[in-house]
Tab-separated table of C-alpha atoms and ligand atoms in Angstrom:
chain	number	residue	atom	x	y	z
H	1	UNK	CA	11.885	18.596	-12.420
H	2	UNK	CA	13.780	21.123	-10.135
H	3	UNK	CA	12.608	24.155	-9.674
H	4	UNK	CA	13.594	27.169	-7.579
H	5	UNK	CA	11.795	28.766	-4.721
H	6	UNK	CA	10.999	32.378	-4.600
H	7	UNK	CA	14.236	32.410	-1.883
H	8	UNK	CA	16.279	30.619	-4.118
H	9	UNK	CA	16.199	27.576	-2.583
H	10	UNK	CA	15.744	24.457	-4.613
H	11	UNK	CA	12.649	22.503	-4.539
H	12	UNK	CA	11.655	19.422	-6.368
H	13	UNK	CA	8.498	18.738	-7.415
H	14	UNK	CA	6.735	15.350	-7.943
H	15	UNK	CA	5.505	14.378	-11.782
H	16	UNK	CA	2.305	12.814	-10.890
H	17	UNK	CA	0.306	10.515	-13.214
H	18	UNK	CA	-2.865	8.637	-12.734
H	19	UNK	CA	-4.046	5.852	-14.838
H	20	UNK	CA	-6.769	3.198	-14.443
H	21	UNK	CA	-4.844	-0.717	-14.986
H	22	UNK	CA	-5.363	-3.960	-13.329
H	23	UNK	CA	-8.857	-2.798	-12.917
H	24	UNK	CA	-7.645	-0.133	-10.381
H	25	UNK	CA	-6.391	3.022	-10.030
H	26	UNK	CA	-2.614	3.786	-9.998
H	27	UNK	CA	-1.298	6.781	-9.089
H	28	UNK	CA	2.534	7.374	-9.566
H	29	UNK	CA	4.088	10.439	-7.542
H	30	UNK	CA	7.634	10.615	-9.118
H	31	UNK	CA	10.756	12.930	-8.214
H	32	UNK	CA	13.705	13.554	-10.289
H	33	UNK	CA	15.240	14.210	-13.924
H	34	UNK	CA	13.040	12.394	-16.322
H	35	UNK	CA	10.153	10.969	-13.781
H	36	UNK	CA	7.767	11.692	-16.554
H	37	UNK	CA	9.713	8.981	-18.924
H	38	UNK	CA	9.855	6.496	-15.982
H	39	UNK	CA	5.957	6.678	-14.986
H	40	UNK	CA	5.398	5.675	-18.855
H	41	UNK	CA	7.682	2.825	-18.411
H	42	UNK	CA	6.182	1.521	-15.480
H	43	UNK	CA	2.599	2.259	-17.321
H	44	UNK	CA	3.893	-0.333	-19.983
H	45	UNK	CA	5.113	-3.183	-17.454
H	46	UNK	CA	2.072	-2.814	-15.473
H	47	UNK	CA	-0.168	-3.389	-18.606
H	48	UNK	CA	2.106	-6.110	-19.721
H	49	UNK	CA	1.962	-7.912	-16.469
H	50	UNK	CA	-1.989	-7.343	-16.707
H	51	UNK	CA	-1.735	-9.001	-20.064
H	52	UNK	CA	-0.513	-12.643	-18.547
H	53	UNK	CA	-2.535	-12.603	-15.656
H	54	UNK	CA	-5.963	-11.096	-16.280
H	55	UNK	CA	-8.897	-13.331	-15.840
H	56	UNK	CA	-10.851	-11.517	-18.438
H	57	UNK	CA	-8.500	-11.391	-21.486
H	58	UNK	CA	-8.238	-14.427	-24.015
H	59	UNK	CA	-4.743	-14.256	-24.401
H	60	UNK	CA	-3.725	-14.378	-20.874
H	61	UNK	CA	-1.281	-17.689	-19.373
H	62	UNK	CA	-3.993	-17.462	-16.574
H	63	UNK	CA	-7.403	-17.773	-18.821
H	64	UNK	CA	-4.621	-20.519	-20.548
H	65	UNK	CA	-3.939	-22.309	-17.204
H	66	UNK	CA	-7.811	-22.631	-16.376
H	67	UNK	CA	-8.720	-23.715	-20.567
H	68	UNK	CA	-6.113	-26.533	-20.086
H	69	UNK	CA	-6.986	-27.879	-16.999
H	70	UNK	CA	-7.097	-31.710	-16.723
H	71	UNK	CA	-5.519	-31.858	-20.664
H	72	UNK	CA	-2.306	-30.762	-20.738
H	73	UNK	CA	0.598	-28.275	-19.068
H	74	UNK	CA	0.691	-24.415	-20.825
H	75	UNK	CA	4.029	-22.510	-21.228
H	76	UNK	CA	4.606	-19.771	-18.328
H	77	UNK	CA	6.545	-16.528	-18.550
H	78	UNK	CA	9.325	-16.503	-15.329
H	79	UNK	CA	6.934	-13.618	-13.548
H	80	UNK	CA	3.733	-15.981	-14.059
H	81	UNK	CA	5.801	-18.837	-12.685
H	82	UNK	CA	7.832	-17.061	-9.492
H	83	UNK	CA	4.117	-15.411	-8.219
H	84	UNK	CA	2.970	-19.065	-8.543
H	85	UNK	CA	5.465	-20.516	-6.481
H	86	UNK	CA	4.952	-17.807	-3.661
H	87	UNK	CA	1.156	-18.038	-3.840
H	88	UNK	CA	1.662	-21.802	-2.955
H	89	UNK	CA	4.379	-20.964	-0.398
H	90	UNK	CA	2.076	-18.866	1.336
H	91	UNK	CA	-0.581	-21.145	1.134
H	92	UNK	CA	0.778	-23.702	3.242
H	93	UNK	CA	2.579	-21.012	5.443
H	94	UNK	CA	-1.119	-19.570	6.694
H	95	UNK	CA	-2.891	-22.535	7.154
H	96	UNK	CA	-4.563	-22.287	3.927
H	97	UNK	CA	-6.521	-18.701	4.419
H	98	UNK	CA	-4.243	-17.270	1.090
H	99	UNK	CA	-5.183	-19.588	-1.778
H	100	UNK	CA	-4.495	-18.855	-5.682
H	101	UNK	CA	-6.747	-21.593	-6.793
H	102	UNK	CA	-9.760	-20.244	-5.627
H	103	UNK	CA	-10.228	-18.975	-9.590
H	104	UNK	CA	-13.927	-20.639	-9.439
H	105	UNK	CA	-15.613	-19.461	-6.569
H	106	UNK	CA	-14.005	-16.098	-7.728
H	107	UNK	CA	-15.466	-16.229	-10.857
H	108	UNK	CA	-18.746	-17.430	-8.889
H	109	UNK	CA	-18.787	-14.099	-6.738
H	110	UNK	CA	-17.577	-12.110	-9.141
H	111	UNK	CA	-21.021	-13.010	-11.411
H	112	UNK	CA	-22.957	-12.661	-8.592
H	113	UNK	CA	-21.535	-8.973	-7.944
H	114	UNK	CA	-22.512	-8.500	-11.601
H	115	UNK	CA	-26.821	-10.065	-10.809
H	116	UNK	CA	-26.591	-8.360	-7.569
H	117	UNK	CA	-27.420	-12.003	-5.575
H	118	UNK	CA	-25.597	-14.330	-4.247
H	119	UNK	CA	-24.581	-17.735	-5.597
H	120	UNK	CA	-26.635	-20.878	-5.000
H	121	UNK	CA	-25.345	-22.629	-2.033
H	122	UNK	CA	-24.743	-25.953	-4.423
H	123	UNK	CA	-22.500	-24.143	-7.041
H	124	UNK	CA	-20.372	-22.481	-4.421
H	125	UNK	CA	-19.849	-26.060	-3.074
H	126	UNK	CA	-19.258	-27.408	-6.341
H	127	UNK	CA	-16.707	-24.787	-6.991
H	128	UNK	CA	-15.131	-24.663	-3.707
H	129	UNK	CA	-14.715	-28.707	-4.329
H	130	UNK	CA	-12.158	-27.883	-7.439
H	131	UNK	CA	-9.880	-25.850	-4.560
H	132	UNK	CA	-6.209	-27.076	-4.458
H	133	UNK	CA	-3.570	-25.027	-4.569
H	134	UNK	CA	-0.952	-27.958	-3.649
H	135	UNK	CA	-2.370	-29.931	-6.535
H	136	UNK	CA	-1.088	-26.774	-8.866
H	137	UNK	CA	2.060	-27.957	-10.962
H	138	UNK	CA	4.470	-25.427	-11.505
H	139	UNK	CA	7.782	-25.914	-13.241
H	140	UNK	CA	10.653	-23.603	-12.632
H	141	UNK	CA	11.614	-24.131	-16.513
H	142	UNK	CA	8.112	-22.571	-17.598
H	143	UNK	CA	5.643	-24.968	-17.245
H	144	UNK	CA	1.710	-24.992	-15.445
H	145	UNK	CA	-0.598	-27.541	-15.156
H	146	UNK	CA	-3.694	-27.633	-13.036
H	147	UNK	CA	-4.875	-31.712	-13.014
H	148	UNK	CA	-8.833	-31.498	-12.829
H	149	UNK	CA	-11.150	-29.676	-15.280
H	150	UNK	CA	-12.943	-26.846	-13.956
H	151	UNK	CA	-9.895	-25.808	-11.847
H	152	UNK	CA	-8.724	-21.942	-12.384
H	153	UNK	CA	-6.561	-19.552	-10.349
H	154	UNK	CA	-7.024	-15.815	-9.570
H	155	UNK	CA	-3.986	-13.449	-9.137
H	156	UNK	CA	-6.369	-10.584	-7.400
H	157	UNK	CA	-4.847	-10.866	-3.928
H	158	UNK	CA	-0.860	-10.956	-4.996
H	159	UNK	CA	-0.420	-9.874	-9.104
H	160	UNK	CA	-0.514	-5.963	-7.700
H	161	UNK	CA	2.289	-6.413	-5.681
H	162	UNK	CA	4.082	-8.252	-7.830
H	163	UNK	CA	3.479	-5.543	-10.516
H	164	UNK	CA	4.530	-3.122	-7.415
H	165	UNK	CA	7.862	-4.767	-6.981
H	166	UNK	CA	8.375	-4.399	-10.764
H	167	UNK	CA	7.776	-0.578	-10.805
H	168	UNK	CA	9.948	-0.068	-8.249
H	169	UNK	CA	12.976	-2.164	-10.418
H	170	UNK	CA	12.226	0.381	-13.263
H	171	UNK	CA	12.256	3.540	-10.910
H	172	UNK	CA	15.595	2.377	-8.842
H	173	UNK	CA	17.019	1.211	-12.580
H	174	UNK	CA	16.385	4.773	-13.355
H	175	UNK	CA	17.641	6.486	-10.754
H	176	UNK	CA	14.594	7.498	-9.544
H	177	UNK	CA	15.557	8.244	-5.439
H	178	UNK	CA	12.149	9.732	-3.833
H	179	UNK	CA	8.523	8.595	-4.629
H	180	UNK	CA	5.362	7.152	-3.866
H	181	UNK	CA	2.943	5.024	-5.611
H	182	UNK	CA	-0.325	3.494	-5.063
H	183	UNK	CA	-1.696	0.607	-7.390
H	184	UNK	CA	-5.012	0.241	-6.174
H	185	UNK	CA	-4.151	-0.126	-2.042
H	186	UNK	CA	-0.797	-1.633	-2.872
H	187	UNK	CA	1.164	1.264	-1.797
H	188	UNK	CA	5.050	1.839	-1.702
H	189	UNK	CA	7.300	4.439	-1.345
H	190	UNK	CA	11.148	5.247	-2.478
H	191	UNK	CA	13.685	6.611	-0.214
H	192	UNK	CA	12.313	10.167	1.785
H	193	UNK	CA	10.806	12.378	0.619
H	194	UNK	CA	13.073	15.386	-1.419
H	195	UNK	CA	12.964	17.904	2.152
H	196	UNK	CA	14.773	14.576	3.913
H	197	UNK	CA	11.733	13.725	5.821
H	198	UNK	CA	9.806	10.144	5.577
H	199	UNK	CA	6.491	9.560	3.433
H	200	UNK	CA	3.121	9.703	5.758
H	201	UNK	CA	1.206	6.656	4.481
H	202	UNK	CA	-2.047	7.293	5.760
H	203	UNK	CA	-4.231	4.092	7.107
H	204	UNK	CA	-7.863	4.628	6.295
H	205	UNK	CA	-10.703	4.039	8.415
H	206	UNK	CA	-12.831	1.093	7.261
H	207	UNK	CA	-15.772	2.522	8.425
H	208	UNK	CA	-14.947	6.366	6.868
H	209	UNK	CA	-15.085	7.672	3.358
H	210	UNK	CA	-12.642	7.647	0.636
H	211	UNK	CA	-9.696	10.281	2.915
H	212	UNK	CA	-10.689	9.308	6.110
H	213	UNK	CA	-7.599	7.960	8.715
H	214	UNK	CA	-7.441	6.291	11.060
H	215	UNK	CA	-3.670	7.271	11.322
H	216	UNK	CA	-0.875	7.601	9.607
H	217	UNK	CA	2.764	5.204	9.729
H	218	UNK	CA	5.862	6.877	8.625
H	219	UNK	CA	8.134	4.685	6.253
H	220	UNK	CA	10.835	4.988	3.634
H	221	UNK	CA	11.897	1.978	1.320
H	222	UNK	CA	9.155	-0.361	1.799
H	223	UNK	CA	5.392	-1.253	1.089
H	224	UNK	CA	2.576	-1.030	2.519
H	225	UNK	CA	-0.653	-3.244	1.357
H	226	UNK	CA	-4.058	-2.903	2.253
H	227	UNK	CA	-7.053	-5.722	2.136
H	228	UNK	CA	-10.527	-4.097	3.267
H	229	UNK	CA	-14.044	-5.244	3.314
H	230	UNK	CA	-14.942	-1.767	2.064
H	231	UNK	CA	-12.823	-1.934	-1.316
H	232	UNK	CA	-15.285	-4.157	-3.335
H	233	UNK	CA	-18.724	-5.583	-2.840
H	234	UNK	CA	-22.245	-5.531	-3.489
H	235	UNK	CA	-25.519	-5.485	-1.304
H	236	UNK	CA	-28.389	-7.605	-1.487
H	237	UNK	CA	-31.421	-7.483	0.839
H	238	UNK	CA	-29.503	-5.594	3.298
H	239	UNK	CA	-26.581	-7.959	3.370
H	240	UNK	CA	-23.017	-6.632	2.582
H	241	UNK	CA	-21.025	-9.302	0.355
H	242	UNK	CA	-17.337	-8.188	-0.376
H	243	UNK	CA	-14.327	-9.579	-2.674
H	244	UNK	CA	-11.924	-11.198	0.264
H	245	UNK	CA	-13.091	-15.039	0.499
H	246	UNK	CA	-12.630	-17.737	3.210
H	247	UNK	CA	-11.356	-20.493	1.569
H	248	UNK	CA	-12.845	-22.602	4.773
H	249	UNK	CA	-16.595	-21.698	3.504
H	250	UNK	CA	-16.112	-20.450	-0.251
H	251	UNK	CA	-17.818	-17.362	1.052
H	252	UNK	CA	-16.855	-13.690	1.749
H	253	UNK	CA	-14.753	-13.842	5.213
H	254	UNK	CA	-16.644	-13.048	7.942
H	255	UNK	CA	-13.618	-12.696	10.361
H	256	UNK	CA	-13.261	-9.916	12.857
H	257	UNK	CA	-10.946	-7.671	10.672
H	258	UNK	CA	-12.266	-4.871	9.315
H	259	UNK	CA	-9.133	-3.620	7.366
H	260	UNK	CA	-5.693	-4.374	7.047
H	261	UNK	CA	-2.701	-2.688	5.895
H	262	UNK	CA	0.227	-5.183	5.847
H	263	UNK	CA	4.366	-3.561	5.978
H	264	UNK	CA	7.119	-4.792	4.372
H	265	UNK	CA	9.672	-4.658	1.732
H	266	UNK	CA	8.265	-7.120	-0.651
H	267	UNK	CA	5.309	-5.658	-1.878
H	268	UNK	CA	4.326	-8.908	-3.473
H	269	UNK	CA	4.678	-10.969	0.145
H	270	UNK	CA	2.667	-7.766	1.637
H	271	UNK	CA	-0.422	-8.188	-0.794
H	272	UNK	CA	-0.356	-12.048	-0.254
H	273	UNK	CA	0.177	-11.239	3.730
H	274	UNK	CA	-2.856	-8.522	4.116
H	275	UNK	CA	-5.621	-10.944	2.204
H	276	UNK	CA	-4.575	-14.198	4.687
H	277	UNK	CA	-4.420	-11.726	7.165
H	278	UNK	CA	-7.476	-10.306	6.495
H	279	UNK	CA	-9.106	-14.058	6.609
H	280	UNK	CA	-7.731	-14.874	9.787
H	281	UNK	CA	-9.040	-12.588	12.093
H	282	UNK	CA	-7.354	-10.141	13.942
H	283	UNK	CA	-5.598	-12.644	16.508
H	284	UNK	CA	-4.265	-15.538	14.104
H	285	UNK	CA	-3.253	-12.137	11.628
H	286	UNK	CA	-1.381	-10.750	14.337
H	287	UNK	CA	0.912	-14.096	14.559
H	288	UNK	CA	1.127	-14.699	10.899
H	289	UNK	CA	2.752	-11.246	10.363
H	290	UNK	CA	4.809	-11.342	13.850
H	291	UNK	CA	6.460	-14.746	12.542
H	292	UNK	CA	7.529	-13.086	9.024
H	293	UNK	CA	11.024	-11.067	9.663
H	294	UNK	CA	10.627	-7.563	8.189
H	295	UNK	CA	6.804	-7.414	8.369
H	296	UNK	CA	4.758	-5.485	10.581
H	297	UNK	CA	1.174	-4.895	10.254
H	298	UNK	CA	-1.895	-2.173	11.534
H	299	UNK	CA	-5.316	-4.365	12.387
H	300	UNK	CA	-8.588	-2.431	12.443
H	301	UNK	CA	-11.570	-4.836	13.610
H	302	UNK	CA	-15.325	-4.386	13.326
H	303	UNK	CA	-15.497	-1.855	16.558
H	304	UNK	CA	-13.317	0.457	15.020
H	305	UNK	CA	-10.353	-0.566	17.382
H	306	UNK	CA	-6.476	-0.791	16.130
H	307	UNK	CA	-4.036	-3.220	16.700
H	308	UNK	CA	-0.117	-2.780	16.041
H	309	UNK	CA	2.378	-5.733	15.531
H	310	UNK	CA	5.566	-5.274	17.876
H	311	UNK	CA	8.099	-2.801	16.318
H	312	UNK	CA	4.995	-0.623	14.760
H	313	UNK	CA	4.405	1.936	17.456
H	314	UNK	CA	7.269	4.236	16.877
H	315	UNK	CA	6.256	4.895	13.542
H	316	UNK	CA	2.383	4.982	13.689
H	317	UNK	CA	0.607	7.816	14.831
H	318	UNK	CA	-3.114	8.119	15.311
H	319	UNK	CA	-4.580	10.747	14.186
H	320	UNK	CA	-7.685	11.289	17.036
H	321	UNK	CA	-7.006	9.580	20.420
H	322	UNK	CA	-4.324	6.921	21.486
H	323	UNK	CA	-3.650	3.447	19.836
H	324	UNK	CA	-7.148	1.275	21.474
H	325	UNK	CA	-9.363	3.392	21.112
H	326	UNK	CA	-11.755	3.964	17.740
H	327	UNK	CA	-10.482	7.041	15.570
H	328	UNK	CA	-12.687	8.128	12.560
H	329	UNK	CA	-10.694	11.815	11.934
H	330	UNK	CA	-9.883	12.452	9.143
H	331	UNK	CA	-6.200	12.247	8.035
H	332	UNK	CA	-3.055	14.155	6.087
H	333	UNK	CA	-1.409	11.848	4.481
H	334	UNK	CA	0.954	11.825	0.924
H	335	UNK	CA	0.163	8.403	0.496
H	336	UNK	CA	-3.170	6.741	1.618
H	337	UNK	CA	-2.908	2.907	1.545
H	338	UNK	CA	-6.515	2.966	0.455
H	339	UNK	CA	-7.542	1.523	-3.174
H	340	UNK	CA	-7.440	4.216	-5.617
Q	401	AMP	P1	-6.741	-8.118	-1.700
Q	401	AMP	O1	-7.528	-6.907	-2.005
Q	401	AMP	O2	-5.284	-8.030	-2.011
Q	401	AMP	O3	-6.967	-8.638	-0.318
Q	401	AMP	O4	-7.207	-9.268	-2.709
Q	401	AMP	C1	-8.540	-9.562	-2.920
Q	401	AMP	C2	-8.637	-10.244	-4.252
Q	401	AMP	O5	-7.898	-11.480	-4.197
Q	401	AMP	C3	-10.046	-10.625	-4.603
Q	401	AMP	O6	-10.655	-9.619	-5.404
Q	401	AMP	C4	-9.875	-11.941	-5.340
Q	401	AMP	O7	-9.508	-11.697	-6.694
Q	401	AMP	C5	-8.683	-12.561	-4.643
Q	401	AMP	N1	-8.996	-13.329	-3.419
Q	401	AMP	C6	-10.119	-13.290	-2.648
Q	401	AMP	N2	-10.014	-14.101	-1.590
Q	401	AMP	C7	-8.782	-14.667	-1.665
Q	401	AMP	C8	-8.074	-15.595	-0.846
Q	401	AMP	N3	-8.589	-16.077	0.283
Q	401	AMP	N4	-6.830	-15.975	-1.231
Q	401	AMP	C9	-6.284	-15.483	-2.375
Q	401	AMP	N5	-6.884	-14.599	-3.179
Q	401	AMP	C10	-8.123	-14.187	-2.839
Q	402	MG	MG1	-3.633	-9.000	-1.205
């Protein structure tokens, strides 16, 4: 929508929308003729990609994939199939610490978010057992089959960026040349914003409350992905149990990263990125990102202290004290790569 200024100069003003999908909050921030059509588009692909991939609907090719295991292949759509092959990309490309076909000790944790106590040490074993992602058959003409019963996958860590990647097709289809968009941490912007300047995506502080920065990185055309102990868990006799599992233990990753927020154009190899990344630990994290061209990456460990892969400094500034040292200020920020 453009709209004049009291001086007469033009100024455009975002159509924002909010909507809960995936099981997270998006929020669309939208400039130009018809943004309002273009946010209800994206609403529909989002909710369509949901459709295939949630683990909680019937219908979906991934409750399919885990209801067939060990009997027979199921028909994939080309989205189900092309995240597939990346998930199992990755997975050999980070030593294992990104793995699709940890669907049952997912399921596992997820229950025991829902009681409040952790799983039995025997079932996480059983469940970790069924862990394979290079036994996962995927056939570039449409095909999935996972060969042992009990086997599932879960599309948590990469489906969002996927579905990020998509809503950015529909808003550069559209002509849509300025915006910002966060699908619950997956953030990514389009072009500047309308005064010419870049988007401020705002890092928060693990330790801090919903707005709280650490700092901000200034981007245009690209993504930026965040994987935090802080975005989902549970307590139980004092013990803090979040979503992000080490497939090494079938347990919630105890490495020394306390949030990640992963850079780069794909916001589908982001997502994927920032949960290995997360697993690794702030050293092995570091390399994983340095050795993908185009990706760059801000580490935050336990003691509150950052950590920038080479080529990030120009572009991230702290908002209380130098790069080293813990920062808990809050932050200004269009676009905070925090969930929701
Ligand atoms: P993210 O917030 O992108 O780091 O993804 C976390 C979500 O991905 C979890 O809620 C699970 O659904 C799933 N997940 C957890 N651990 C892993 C892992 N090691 N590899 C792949 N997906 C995972
Ligand atoms: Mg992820």
């Amino acid at each position: 929508m453009l709209r004049l200024r009291a001086g007469g100069r033009p100024a455009m003003f975002p159509f924002v929308r909010r909507d809960t999908l995936m099981g997270t909050e998006v929020h669309q921030c939208v400039h130009g003729i018809h943004a309002h059509r273009v946010a209800e588009k994206a609403v529909g692909e989002i909710k369509r990609l949901e459709s295939l991939w949630s683990p909680f609907l019937e219908g979906s090719e991934v409750v399919a994939l885990s209801h067939s295991a060990g009997l027979r292949a199921v028909p994939l759509s080309p989205e189900t199939v092309c995240v597939l092959l990346f998930a199992i990309e990755m997975n050999a490309l980070c030593a294992g610490a990104f793995d699709v076909s940890l669907g049952p000790v997912i399921r596992l944790w997820r229950e025991a978010g829902r009681r409040g106590s952790p799983p039995a040490p025997g079932a996480i074993a059983a469940a970790l057992g069924l862990k394979g992602s290079a036994e996962v058959e995927v056939s570039s003409a449409g095909g999935g089959y996972l060969p042992r019963k009990g086997q599932g996958i879960d599309l948590g860590g990469i489906g969002k960026g996927f579905a990020a990647d998509r809503v950015r097709e529909i808003y550069l289809d559209a002509g849509i040349r300025s915006a910002f968009v966060n699908l619950g941490g997956n953030v990514f912007v389009v072009g500047r914003k309308p005064d010419g300047r870049r988007w401020n995506v705002g890092i928060r502080d693990p330790r801090g409350g919903r707005d709280e920065c650490v700092g901000y990185a200034q981007a245009e055309d690209c993504s930026a992905v965040t994987s935090g102990a802080y975005e989902r868990f549970f307590e139980c006799a004092g013990i803090r149990y979040h979503h992000i599992i080490d497939p090494a233990t079938g347990r919630p990753s105890e490495s020394d990263v306390a949030g990640v927020t992963v850079f780069a154009q794909s916001s589908m190899a982001a997502d994927a990125l920032s949960t290995a990344a997360f697993v690794l630990g702030v050293e092995k994290g570091m390399e994983l990102i340095e050795s993908r061209e185009g990706a760059r990456a801000v580490f935050i460990d336990a003691q509150g202290r950052i950590r920038l892969t080479r080529g990030l400094e120009k572009d991230f500034h702290p908002v209380f004290g130098p790069v080293g040292e813990a920062a808990t200020s809050p932050g200004a920020a269009e676009a905070s790569s925090s969930r929701g």
